[in-house]
PDB file of C-alpha atoms in Angstrom:
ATOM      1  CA  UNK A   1      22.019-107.422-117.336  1.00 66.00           C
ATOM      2  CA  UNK A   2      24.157-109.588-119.225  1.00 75.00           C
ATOM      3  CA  UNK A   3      22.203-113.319-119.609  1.00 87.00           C
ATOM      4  CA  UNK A   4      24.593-116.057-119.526  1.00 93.00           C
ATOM      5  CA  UNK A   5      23.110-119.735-119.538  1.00 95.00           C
ATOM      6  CA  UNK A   6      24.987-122.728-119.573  1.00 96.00           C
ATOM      7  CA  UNK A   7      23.966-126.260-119.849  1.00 97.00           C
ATOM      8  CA  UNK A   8      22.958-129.079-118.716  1.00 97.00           C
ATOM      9  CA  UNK A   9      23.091-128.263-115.279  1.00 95.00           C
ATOM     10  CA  UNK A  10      24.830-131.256-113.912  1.00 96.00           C
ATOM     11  CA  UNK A  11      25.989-134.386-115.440  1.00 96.00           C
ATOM     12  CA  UNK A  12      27.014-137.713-114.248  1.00 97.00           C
ATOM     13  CA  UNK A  13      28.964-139.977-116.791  1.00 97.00           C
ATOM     14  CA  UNK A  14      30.994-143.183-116.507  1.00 97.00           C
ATOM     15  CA  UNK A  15      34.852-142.921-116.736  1.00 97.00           C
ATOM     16  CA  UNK A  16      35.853-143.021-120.073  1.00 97.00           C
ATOM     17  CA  UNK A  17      32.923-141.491-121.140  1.00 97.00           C
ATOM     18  CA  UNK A  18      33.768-137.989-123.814  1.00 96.00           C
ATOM     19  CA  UNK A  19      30.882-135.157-122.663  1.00 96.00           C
ATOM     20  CA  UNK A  20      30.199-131.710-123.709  1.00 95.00           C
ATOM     21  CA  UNK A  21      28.445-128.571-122.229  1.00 95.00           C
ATOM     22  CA  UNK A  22      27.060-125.379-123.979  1.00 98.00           C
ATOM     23  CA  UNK A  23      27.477-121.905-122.916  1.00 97.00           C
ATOM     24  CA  UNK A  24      25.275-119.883-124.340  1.00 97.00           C
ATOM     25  CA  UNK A  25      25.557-115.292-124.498  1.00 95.00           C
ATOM     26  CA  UNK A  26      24.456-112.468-126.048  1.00 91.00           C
ATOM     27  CA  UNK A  27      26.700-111.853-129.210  1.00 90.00           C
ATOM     28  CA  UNK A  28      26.381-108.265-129.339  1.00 87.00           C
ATOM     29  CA  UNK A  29      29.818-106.340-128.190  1.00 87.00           C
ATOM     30  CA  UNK A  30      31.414-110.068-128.192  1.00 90.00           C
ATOM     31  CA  UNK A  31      35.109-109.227-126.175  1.00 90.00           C
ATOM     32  CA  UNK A  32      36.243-112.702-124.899  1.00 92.00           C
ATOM     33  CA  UNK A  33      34.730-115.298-123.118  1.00 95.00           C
ATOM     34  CA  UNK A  34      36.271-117.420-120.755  1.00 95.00           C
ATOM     35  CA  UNK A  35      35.981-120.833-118.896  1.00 97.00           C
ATOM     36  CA  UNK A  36      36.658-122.497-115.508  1.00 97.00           C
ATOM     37  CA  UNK A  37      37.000-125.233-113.677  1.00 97.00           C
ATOM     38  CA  UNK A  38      36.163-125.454-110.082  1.00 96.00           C
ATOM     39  CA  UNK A  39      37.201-128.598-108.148  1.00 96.00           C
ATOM     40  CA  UNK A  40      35.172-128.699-104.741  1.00 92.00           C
ATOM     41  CA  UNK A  41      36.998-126.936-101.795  1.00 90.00           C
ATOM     42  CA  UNK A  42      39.480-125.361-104.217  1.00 94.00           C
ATOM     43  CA  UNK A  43      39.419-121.799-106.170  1.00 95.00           C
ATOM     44  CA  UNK A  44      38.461-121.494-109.368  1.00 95.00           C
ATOM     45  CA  UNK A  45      40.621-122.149-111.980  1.00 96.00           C
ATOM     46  CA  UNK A  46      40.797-120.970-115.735  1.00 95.00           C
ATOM     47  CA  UNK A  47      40.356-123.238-118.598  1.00 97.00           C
ATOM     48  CA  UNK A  48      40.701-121.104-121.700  1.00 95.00           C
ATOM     49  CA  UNK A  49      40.150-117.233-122.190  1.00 94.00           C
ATOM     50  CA  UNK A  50      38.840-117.118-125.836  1.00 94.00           C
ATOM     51  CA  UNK A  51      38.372-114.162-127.973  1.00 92.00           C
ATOM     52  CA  UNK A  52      37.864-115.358-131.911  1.00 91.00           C
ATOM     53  CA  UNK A  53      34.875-116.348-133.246  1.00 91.00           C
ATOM     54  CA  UNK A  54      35.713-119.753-134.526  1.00 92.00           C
ATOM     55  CA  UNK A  55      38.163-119.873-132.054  1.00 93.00           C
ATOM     56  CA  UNK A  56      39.406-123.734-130.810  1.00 96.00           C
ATOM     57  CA  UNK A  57      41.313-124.164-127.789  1.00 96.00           C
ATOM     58  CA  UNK A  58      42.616-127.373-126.273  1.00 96.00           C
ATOM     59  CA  UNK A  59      44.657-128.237-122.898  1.00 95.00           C
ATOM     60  CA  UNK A  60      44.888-132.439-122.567  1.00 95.00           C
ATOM     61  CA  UNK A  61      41.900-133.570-122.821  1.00 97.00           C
ATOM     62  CA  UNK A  62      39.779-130.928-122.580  1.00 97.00           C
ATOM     63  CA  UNK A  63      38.601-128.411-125.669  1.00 98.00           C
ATOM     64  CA  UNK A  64      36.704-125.514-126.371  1.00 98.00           C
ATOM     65  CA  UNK A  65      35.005-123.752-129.464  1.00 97.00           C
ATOM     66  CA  UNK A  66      33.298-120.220-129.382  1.00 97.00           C
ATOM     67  CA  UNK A  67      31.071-118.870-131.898  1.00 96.00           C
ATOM     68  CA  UNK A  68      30.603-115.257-131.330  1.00 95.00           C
ATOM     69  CA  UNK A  69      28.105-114.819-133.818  1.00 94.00           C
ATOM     70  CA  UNK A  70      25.549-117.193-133.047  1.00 95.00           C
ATOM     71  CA  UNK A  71      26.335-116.479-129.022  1.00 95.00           C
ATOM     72  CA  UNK A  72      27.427-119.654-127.511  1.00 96.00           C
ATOM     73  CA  UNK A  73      30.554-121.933-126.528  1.00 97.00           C
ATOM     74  CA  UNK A  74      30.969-125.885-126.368  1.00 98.00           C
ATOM     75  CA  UNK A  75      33.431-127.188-123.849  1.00 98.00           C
ATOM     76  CA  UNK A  76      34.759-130.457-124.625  1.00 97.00           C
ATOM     77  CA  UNK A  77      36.272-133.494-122.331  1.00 98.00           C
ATOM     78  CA  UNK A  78      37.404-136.425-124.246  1.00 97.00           C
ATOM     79  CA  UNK A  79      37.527-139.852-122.278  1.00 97.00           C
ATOM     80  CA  UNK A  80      36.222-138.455-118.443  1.00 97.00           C
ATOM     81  CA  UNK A  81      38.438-139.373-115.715  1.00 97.00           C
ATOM     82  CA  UNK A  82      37.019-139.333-112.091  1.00 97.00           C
ATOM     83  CA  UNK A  83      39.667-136.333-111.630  1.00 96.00           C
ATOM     84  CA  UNK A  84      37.591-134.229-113.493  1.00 97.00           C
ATOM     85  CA  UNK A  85      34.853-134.214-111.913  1.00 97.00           C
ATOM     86  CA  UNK A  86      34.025-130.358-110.836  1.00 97.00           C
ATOM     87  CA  UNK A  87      31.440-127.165-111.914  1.00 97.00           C
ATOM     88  CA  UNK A  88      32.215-125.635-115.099  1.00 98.00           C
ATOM     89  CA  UNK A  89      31.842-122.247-115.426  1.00 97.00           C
ATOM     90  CA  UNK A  90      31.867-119.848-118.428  1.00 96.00           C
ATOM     91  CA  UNK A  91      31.849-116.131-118.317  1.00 95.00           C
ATOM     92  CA  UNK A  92      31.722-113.899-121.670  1.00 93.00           C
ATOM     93  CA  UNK A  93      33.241-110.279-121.671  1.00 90.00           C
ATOM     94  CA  UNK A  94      31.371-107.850-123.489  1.00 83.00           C
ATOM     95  CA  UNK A  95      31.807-104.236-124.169  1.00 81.00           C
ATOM     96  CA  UNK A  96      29.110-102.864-122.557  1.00 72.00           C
ATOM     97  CA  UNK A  97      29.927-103.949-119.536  1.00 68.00           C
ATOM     98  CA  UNK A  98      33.334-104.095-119.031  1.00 74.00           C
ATOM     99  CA  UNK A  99      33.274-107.231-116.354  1.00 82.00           C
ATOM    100  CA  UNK A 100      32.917-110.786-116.611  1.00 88.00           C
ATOM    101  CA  UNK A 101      28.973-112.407-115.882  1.00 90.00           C
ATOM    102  CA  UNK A 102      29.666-115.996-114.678  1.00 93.00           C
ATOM    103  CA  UNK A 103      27.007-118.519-115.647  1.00 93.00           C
ATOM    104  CA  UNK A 104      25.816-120.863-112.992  1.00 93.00           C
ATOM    105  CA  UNK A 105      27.827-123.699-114.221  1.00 95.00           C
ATOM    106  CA  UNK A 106      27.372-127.405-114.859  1.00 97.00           C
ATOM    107  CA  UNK A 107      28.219-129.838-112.607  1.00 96.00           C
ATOM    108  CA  UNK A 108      30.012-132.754-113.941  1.00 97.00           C
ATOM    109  CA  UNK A 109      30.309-136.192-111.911  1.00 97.00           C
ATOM    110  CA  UNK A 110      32.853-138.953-113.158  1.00 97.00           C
ATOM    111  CA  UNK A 111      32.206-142.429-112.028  1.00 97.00           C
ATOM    112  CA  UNK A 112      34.765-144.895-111.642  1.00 95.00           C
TER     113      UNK A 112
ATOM    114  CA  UNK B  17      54.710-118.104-106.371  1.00 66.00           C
ATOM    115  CA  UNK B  18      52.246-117.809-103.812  1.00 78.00           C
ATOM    116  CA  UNK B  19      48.404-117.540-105.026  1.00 93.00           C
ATOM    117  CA  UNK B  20      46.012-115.591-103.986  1.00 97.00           C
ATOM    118  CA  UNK B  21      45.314-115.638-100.448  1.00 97.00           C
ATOM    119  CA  UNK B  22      41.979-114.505 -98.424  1.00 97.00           C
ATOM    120  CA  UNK B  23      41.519-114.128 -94.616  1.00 97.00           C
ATOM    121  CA  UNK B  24      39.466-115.318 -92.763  1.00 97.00           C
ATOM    122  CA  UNK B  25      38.882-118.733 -94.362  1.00 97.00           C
ATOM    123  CA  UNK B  26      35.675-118.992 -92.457  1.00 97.00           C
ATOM    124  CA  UNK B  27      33.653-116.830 -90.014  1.00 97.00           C
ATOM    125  CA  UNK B  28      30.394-116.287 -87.778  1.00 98.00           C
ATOM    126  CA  UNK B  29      28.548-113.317 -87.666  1.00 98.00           C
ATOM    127  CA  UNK B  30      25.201-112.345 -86.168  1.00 98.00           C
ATOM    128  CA  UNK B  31      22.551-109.728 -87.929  1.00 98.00           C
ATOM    129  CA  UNK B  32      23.662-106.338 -87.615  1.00 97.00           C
ATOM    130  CA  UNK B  33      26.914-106.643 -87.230  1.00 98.00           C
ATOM    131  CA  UNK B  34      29.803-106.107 -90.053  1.00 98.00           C
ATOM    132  CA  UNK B  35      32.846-108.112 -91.364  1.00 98.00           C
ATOM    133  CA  UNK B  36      35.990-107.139 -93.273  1.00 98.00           C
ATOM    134  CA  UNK B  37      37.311-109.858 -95.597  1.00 98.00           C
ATOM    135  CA  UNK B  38      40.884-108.997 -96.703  1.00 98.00           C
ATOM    136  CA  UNK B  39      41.911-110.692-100.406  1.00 98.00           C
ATOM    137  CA  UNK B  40      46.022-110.704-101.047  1.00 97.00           C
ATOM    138  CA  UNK B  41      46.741-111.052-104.774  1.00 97.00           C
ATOM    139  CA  UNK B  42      49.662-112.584-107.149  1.00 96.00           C
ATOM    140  CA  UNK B  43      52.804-110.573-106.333  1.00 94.00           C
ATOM    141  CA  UNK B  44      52.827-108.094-109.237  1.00 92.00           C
ATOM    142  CA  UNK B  45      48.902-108.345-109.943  1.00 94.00           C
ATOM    143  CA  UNK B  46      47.284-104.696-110.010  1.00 93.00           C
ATOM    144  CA  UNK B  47      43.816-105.632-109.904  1.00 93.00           C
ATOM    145  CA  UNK B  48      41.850-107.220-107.258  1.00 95.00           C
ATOM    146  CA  UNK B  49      37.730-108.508-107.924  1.00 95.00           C
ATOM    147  CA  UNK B  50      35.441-109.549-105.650  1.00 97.00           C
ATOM    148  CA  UNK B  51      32.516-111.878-106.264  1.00 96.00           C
ATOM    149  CA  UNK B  52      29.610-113.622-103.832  1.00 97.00           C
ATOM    150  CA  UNK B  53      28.660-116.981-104.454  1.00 95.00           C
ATOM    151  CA  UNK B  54      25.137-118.181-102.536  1.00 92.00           C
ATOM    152  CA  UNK B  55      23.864-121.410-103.561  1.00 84.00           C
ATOM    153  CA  UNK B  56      21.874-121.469-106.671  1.00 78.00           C
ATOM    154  CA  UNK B  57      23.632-118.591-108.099  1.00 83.00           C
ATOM    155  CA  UNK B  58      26.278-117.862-110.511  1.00 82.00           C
ATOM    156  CA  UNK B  59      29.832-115.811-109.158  1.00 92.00           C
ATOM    157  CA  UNK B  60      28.064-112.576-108.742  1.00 94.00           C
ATOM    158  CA  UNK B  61      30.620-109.554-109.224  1.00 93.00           C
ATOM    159  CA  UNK B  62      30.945-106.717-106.725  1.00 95.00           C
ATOM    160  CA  UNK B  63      33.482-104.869-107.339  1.00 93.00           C
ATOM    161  CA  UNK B  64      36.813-104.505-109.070  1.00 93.00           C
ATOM    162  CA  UNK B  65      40.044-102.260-108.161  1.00 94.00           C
ATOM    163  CA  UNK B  66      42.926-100.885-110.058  1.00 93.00           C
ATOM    164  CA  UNK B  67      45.425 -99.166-108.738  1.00 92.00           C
ATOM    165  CA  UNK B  68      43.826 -98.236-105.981  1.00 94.00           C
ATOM    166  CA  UNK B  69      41.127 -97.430-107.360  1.00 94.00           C
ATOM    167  CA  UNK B  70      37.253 -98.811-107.578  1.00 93.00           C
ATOM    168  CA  UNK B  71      36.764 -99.808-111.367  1.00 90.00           C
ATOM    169  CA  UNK B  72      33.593-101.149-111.570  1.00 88.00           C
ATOM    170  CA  UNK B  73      31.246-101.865-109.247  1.00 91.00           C
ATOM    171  CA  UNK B  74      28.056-104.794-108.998  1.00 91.00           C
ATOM    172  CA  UNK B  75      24.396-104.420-108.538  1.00 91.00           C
ATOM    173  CA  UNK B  76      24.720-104.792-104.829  1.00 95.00           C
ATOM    174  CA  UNK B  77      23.569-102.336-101.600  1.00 96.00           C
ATOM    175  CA  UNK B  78      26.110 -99.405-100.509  1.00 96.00           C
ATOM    176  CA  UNK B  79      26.524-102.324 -97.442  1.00 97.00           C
ATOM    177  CA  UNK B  80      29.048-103.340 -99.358  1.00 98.00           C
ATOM    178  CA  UNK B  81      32.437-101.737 -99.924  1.00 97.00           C
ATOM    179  CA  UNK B  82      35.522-102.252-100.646  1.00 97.00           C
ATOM    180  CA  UNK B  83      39.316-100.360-100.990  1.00 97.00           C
ATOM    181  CA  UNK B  84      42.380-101.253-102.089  1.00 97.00           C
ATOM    182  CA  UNK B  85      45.810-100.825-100.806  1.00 97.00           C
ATOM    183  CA  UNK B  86      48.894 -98.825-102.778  1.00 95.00           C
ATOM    184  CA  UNK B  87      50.435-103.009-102.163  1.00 94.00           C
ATOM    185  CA  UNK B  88      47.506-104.143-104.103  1.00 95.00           C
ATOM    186  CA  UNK B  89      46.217-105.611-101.044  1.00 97.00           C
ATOM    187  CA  UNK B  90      42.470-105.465-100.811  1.00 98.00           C
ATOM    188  CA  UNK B  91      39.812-105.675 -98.192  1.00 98.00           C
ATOM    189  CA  UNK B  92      36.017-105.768 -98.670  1.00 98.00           C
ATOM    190  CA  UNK B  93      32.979-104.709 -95.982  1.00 98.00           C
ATOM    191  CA  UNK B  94      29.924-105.556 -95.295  1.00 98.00           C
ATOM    192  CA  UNK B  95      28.312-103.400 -92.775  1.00 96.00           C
ATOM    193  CA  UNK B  96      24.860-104.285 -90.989  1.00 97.00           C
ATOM    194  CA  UNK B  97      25.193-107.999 -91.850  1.00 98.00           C
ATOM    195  CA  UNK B  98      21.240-109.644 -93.198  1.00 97.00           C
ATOM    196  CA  UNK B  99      20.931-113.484 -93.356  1.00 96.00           C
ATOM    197  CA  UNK B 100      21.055-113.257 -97.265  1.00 95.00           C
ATOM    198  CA  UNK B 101      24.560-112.193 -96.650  1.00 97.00           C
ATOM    199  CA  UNK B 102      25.518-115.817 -96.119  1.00 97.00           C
ATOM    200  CA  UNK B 103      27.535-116.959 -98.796  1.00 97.00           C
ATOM    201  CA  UNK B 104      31.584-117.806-100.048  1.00 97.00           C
ATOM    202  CA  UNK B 105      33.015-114.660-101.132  1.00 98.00           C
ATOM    203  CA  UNK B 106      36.105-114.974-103.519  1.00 97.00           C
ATOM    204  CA  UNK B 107      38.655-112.667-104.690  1.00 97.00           C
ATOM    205  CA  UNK B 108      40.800-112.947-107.872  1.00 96.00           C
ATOM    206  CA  UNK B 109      43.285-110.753-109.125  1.00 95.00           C
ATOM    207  CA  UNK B 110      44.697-110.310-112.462  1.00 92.00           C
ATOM    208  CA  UNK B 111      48.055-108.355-113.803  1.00 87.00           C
ATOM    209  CA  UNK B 112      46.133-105.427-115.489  1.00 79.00           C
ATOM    210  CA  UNK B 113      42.179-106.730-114.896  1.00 78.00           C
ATOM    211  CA  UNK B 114      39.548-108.725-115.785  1.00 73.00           C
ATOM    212  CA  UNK B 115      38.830-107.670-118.882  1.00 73.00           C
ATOM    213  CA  UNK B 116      42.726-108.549-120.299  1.00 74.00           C
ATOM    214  CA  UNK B 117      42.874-111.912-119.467  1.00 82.00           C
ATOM    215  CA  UNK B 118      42.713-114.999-116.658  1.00 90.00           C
ATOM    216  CA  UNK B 119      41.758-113.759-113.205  1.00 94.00           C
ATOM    217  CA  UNK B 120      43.398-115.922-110.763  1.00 96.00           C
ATOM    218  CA  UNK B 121      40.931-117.283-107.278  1.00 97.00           C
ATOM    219  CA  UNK B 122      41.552-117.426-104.190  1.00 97.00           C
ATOM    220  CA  UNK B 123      40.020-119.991-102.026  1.00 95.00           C
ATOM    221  CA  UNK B 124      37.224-117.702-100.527  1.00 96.00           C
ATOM    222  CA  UNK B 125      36.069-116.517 -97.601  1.00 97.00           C
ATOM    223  CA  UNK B 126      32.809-118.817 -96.062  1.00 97.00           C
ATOM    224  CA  UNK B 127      30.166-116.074 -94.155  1.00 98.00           C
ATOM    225  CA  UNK B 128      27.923-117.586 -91.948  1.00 97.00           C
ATOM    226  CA  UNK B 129      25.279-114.820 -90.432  1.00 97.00           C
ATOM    227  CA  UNK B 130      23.139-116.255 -87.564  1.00 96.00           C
TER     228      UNK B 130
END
């Protein structure tokens, strides 16, 4: 079983506030790892698929970093808008298993 | 282009019965996954197809099946319905599969067992 932890769980921040979360995975047979955002009463939707360690990735105001080595991804959201306010989920891709593990994903609130 | 699209949106069941939940993907998409999402829990995968064919399968009881269409189409069973059965179940499909890129969701299908 592939053990995928991401964190904090939720988080509540003021608009205009920048926050980060932390995905953390097992680095052995690293593929790709990727990340969603999931708005309540709408689908999932992807973020980034990322694949390099040292990999950045950035769409608006929203980035991402992976480090494959040490196991773990930072997600990034510069300046919070109420709008953004959903569950983030990661999922890495390894090898071994051939499918993608979602983490439980933290919940992010944006105040106005 | 029209998303992915699962039937029914919602539904009711009672113990012991069974439900099919049909999943249609992105025109051109070849692969279809399923995942269950109770409260508490991560997306937890069931089962992915191909082709046509069952790719990789979850940790979850032979209740639970699946099949795939030669339109990519896919449909997914549960037979003898438990209360722990309760939960969204979504579908995404991808071009080639899960493990080449973005899957793209559908909305999900809510369970309710009584």
């Amino acid at each position: 079983i592939l053990n995928v932890e991401q964190s904090p769980q939720s988080l509540h921040v003021q608009e205009g506030d920048s926050t980060n979360f932390t995905c953390s995975f097992p680095s052995s047979n690293f593929y790709a790892l990727h990340w969603y955002r999931w708005e309540t009463a709408k689908s999932p939707e992807a973020l980034f698929v990322m694949t390099l360690n040292g990999d950045e990735k950035k769409k608006g105001r929203i980035s991402a970093t992976l480090n494959t080595k040490e196991g773990y991804s930072y997600l990034y959201i510069k300046g919070s808008q109420p709008e953004d306010s959903a569950t983030y989920l990661c999922a890495p891709l390894n090898t071994g298993f051939q499918k993608l593990v979602f983490g439980t994903g933290t919940r992010l609130l944006v105040s106005p | 282009k029209a998303g992915v699209t699962q039937t029914p949106r919602y539904l009711i069941k009672t113990r012991g019965q069974q439900v099919t939940l049909s999943c249609s993907p992105i025109s051109g998409h070849r692969s279809v996954s399923w995942y269950q999402q109770t409260p508490g829990q991560g997306l937890q995968f069931l089962f992915e197809y191909f082709s046509e064919t069952q790719r990789n399968k979850g940790n979850f009881p032979g209740r639970f099946s699946g099949r795939q269409f030669s339109n990519s189409r896919s449909e997914m069973n549960v037979s003898t319905l438990e209360l722990g059965d309760s939960a969204l179940y979504l579908c995404a499909s991808s071009p080639r599969g899960s493990n080449t890129g973005e899957l793209f969701f559908g909305e999900g299908s809510r369970l309710t067992v009584l």
